[in-house]
Coordinates of C-alpha atoms in Angstrom, one line a residue:
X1 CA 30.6 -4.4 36.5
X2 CA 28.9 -0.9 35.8
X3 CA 27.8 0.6 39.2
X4 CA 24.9 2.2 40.0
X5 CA 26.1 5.8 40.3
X6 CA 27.7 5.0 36.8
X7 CA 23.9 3.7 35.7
X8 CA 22.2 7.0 37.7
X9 CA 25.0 9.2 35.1
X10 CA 23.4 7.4 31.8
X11 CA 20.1 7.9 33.1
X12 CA 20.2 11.8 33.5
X13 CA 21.8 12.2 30.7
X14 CA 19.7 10.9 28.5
X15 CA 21.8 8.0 27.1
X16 CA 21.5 5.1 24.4
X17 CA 22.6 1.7 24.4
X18 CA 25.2 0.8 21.3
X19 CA 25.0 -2.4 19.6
X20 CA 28.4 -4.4 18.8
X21 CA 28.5 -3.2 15.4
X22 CA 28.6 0.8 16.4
X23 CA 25.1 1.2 15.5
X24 CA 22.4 2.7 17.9
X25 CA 19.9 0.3 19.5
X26 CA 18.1 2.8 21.0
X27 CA 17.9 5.2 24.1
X28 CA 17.8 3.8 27.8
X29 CA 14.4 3.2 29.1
X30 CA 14.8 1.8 32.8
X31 CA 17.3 -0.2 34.5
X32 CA 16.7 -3.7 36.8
X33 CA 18.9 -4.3 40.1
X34 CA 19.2 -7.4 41.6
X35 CA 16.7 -7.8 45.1
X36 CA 19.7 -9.7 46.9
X37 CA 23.2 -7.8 45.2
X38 CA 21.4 -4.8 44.5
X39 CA 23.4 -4.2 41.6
X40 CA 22.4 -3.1 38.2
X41 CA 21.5 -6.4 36.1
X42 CA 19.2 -5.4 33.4
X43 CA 18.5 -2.3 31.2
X44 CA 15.4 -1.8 28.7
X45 CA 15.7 -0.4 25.4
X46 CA 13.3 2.1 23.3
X47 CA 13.2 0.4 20.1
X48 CA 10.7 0.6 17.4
X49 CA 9.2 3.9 15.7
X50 CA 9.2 6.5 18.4
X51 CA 10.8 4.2 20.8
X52 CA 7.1 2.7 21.4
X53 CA 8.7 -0.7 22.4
X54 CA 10.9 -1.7 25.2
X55 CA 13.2 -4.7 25.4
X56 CA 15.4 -6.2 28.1
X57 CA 19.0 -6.5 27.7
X58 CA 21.8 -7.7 30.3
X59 CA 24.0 -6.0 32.0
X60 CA 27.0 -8.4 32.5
X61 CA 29.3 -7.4 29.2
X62 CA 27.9 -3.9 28.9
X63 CA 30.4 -1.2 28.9
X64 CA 30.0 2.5 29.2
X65 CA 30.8 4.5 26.1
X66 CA 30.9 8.3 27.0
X67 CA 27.5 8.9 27.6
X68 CA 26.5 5.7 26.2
X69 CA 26.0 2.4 27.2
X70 CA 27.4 -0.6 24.3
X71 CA 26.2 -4.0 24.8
X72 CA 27.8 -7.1 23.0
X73 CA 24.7 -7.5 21.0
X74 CA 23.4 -5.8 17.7
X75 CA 19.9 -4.2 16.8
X76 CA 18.0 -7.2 15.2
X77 CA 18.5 -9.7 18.2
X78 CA 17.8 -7.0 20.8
X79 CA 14.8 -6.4 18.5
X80 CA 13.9 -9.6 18.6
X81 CA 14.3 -10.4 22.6
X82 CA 11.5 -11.7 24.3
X83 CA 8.3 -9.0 25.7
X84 CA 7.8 -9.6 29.1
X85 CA 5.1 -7.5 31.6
X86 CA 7.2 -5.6 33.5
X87 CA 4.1 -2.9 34.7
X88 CA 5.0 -3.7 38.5
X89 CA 8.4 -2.6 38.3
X90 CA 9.4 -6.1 39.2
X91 CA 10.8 -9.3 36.9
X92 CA 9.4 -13.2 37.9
X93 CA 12.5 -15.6 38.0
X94 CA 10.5 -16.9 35.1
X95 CA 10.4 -14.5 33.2
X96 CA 14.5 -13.7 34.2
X97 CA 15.1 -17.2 33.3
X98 CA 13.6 -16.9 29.5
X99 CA 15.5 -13.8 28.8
X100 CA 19.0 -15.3 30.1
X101 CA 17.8 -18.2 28.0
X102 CA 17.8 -16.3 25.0
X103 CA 20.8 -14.2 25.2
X104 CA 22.5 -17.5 26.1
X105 CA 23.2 -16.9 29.8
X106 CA 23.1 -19.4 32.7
X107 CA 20.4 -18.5 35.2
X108 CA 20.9 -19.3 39.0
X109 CA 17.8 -19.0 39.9
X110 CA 18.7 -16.0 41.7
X111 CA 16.0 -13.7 43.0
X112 CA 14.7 -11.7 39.9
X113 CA 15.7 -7.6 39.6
X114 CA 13.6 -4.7 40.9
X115 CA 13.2 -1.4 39.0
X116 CA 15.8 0.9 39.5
X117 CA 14.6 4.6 40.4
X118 CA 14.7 7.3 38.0
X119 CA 13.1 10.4 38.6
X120 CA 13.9 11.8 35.5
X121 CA 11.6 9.6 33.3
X122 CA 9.3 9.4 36.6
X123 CA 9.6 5.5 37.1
X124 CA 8.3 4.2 40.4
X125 CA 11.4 5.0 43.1
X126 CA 13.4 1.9 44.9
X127 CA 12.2 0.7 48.1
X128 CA 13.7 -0.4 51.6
X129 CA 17.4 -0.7 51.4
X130 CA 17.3 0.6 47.9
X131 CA 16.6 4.3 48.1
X132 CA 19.8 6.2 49.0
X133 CA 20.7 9.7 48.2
X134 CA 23.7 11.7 47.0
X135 CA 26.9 9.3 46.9
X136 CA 24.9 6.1 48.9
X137 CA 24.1 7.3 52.1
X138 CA 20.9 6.3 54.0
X139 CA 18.5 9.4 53.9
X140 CA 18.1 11.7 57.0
X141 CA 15.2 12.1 58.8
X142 CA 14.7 15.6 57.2
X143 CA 15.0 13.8 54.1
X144 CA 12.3 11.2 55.4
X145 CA 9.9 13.7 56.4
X146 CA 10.4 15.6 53.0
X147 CA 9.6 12.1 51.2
X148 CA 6.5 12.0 53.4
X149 CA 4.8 14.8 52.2
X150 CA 6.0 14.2 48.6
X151 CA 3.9 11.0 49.2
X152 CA 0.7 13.0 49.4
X153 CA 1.3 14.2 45.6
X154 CA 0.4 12.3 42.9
X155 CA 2.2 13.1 39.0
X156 CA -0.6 12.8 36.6
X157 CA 0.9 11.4 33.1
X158 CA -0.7 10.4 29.8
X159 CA 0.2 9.0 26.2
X160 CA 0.2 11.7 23.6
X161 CA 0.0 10.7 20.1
X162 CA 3.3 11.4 17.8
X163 CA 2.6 10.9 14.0
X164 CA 5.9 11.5 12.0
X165 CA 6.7 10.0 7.9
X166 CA 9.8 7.5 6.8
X167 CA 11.1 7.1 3.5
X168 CA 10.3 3.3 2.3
X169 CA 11.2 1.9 -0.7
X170 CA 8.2 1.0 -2.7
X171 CA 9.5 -0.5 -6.4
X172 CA 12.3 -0.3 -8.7
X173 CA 11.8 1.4 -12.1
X174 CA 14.4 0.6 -15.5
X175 CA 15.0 1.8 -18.3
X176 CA 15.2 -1.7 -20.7
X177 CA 16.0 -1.3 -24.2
X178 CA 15.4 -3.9 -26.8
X179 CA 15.4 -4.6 -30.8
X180 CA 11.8 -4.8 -32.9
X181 CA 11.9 -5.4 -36.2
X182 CA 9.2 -2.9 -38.8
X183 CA 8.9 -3.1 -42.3
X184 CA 9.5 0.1 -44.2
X185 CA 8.1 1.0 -47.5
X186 CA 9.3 3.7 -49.5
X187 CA 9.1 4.5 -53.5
X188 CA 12.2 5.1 -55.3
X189 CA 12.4 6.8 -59.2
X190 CA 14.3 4.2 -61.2
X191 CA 15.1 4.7 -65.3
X192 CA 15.9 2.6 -67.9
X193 CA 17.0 3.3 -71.9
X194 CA 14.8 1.9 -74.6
X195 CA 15.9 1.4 -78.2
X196 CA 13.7 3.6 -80.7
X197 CA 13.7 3.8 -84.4
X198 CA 13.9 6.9 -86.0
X199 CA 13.4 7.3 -89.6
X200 CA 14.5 10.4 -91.5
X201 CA 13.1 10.6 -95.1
X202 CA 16.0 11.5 -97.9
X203 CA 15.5 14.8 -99.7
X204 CA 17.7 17.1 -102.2
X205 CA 19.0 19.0 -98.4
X206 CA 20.4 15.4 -97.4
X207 CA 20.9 13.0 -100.3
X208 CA 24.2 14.3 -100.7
X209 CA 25.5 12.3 -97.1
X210 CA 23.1 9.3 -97.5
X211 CA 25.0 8.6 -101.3
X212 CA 28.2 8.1 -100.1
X213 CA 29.4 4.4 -99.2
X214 CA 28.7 1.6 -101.3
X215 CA 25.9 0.7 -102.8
X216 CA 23.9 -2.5 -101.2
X217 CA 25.9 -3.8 -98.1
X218 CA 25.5 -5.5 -94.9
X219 CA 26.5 -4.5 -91.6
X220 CA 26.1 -3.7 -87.6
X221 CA 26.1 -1.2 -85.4
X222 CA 25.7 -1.4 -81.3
X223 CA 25.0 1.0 -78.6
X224 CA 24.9 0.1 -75.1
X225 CA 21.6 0.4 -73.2
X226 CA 21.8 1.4 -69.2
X227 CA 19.2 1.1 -66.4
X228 CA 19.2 2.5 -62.7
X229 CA 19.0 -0.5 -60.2
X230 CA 17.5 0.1 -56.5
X231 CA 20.3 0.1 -54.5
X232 CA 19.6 -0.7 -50.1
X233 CA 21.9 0.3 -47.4
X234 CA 20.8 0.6 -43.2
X235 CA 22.9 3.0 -41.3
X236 CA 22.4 3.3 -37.7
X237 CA 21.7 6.9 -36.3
X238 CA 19.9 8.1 -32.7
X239 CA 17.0 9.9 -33.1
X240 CA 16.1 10.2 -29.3
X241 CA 17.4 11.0 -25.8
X242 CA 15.2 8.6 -22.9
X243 CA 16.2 10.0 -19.6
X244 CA 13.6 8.5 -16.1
X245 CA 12.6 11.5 -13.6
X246 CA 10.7 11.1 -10.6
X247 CA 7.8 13.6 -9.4
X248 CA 6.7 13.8 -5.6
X249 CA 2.8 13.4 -5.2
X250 CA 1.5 14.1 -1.6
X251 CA -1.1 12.7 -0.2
X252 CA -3.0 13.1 2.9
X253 CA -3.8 9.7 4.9
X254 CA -5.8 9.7 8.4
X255 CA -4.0 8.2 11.5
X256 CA -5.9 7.0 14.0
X257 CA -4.7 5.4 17.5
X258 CA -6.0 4.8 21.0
X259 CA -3.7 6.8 23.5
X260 CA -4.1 6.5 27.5
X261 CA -4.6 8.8 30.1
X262 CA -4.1 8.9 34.1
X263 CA -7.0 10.4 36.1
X264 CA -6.7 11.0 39.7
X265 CA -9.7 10.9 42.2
X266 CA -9.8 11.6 45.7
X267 CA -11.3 8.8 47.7
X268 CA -12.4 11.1 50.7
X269 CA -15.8 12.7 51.2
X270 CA -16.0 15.7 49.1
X271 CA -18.9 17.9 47.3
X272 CA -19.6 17.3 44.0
X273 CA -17.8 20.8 42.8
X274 CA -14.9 19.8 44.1
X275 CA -14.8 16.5 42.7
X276 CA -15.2 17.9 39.0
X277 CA -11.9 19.9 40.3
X278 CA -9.9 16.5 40.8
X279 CA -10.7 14.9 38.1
X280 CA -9.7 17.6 35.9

């Protein structure tokens, strides 16, 4: 069982809660204690962007971890954990009942937990039997009279608007190759031989070779003709280098959200001047 010294160490120094898989939840928000043990029973989480949510997780299994607190859970079902009001520092047994519900706990019925003080993150202070100093020891009546007149002061706090970016995937691009099929038409030279007559008259110069042989015969004579034929071959070759780059366009979007702020006013009589003062 984690005591409440051990919770008061996570609380100043700033600590996170640890899911079962290693992972960080997020950081510790407030702690619950029982009205009847007062022992520490519940802790909230900041979850979400910013740590603008809260959600409750128990305290039973949780271990400390350094200067960390790991819980038996992971992110998505603390995520997921019921929102409950919790603005008077103070759980219903009903509303105990649904969170032990869904982290599959058995409820007693047991009187539900009060906030546990931490003046760091300036949460509302135990009362009664609750508020203790140093190592547990009732407060003095220096110490009582001290806490009186911090009474008459009143911390002023408001929401102040934090606007950051996160890298999201958006889409997937490919590169996707495929076969088309274009005809091609090109015009090739091709030759062929022909058979021609030529006739050479007989003179006096010439009569002398055209006389020899016999005189009336019959005979043959063959010479082989040739042609040039189109000839197709395909030969595979790259022609081009297709590489996918990425450029960064920035844009500028508007943000616009309400945020809440404390005002303080002084219920005695006072002049109007000094009333503007106040309020300020």
């Amino acid at each position: 069982m984690i005591s409440t010294d051990q919770i008061r160490g996570l609380l100043e120094s700033n600590g996170n809660v640890i899911g079962e898989d290693d992972a960080k939840i997020g950081s510790i928000g407030h702690v619950f204690l029982d009205d009847e043990s007062g022992n520490p029973e519940w802790v909230t989480v900041k979850t979400g962007l910013f740590g603008t949510g809260e959600s409750f997780v128990p305290l039973d299994q949780a271990i400390l971890s350094g200067e960390n607190l790991r819980v038996p859970f992971d992110k998505d079902m603390v995520n997921d954990a019921p929102r409950v009001d919790d603005s008077d520092g103070h759980l219903t047994q009903s509303q105990e009942a649904e969170l032990y519900r869904y982290y599959g706990r058995h409820y007693d019925g047991a009187a539900a937990p009060a906030e546990f003080d931490q003046p760091v993150t300036g949460v509302q202070p135990m009362t009664g039997e609750q508020r203790m100093t140093g190592a547990g020891q009732p407060m003095s009546d220096v110490d009582s009279a001290e806490t009186l007149m911090e009474d008459a002061v009143m911390t002023r706090s408001e929401e102040q608007l934090r606007v950051g970016t996160e890298k999201v995937e958006t889409g997937k691009a490919r590169l996707r190759e495929y076969v088309v099929t274009e005809n091609v038409t090109t015009t090739v030279p091709v030759s062929h031989e022909e058979v021609r007559i030529e006739r050479e008259p007989i003179t006096e110069a010439n009569g002398a070779d055209a006389m020899t042989g016999a005189d009336l015969t019959e005979g043959e004579h063959e010479i082989a003709l040739t042609e040039k034929r189109v000839v197709v071959d395909k030969e595979t070759v790259p022609v081009e280098r297709v590489r996918v780059n990425t450029d960064t366009v920035t844009e500028h979007e508007n943000v616009s959200e309400d945020v809440r702020k404390e005002r303080i006013e002084a219920d005695s009589p006072t002049r109007d001047s000094d009333r503007d003062r106040l309020e300020r």
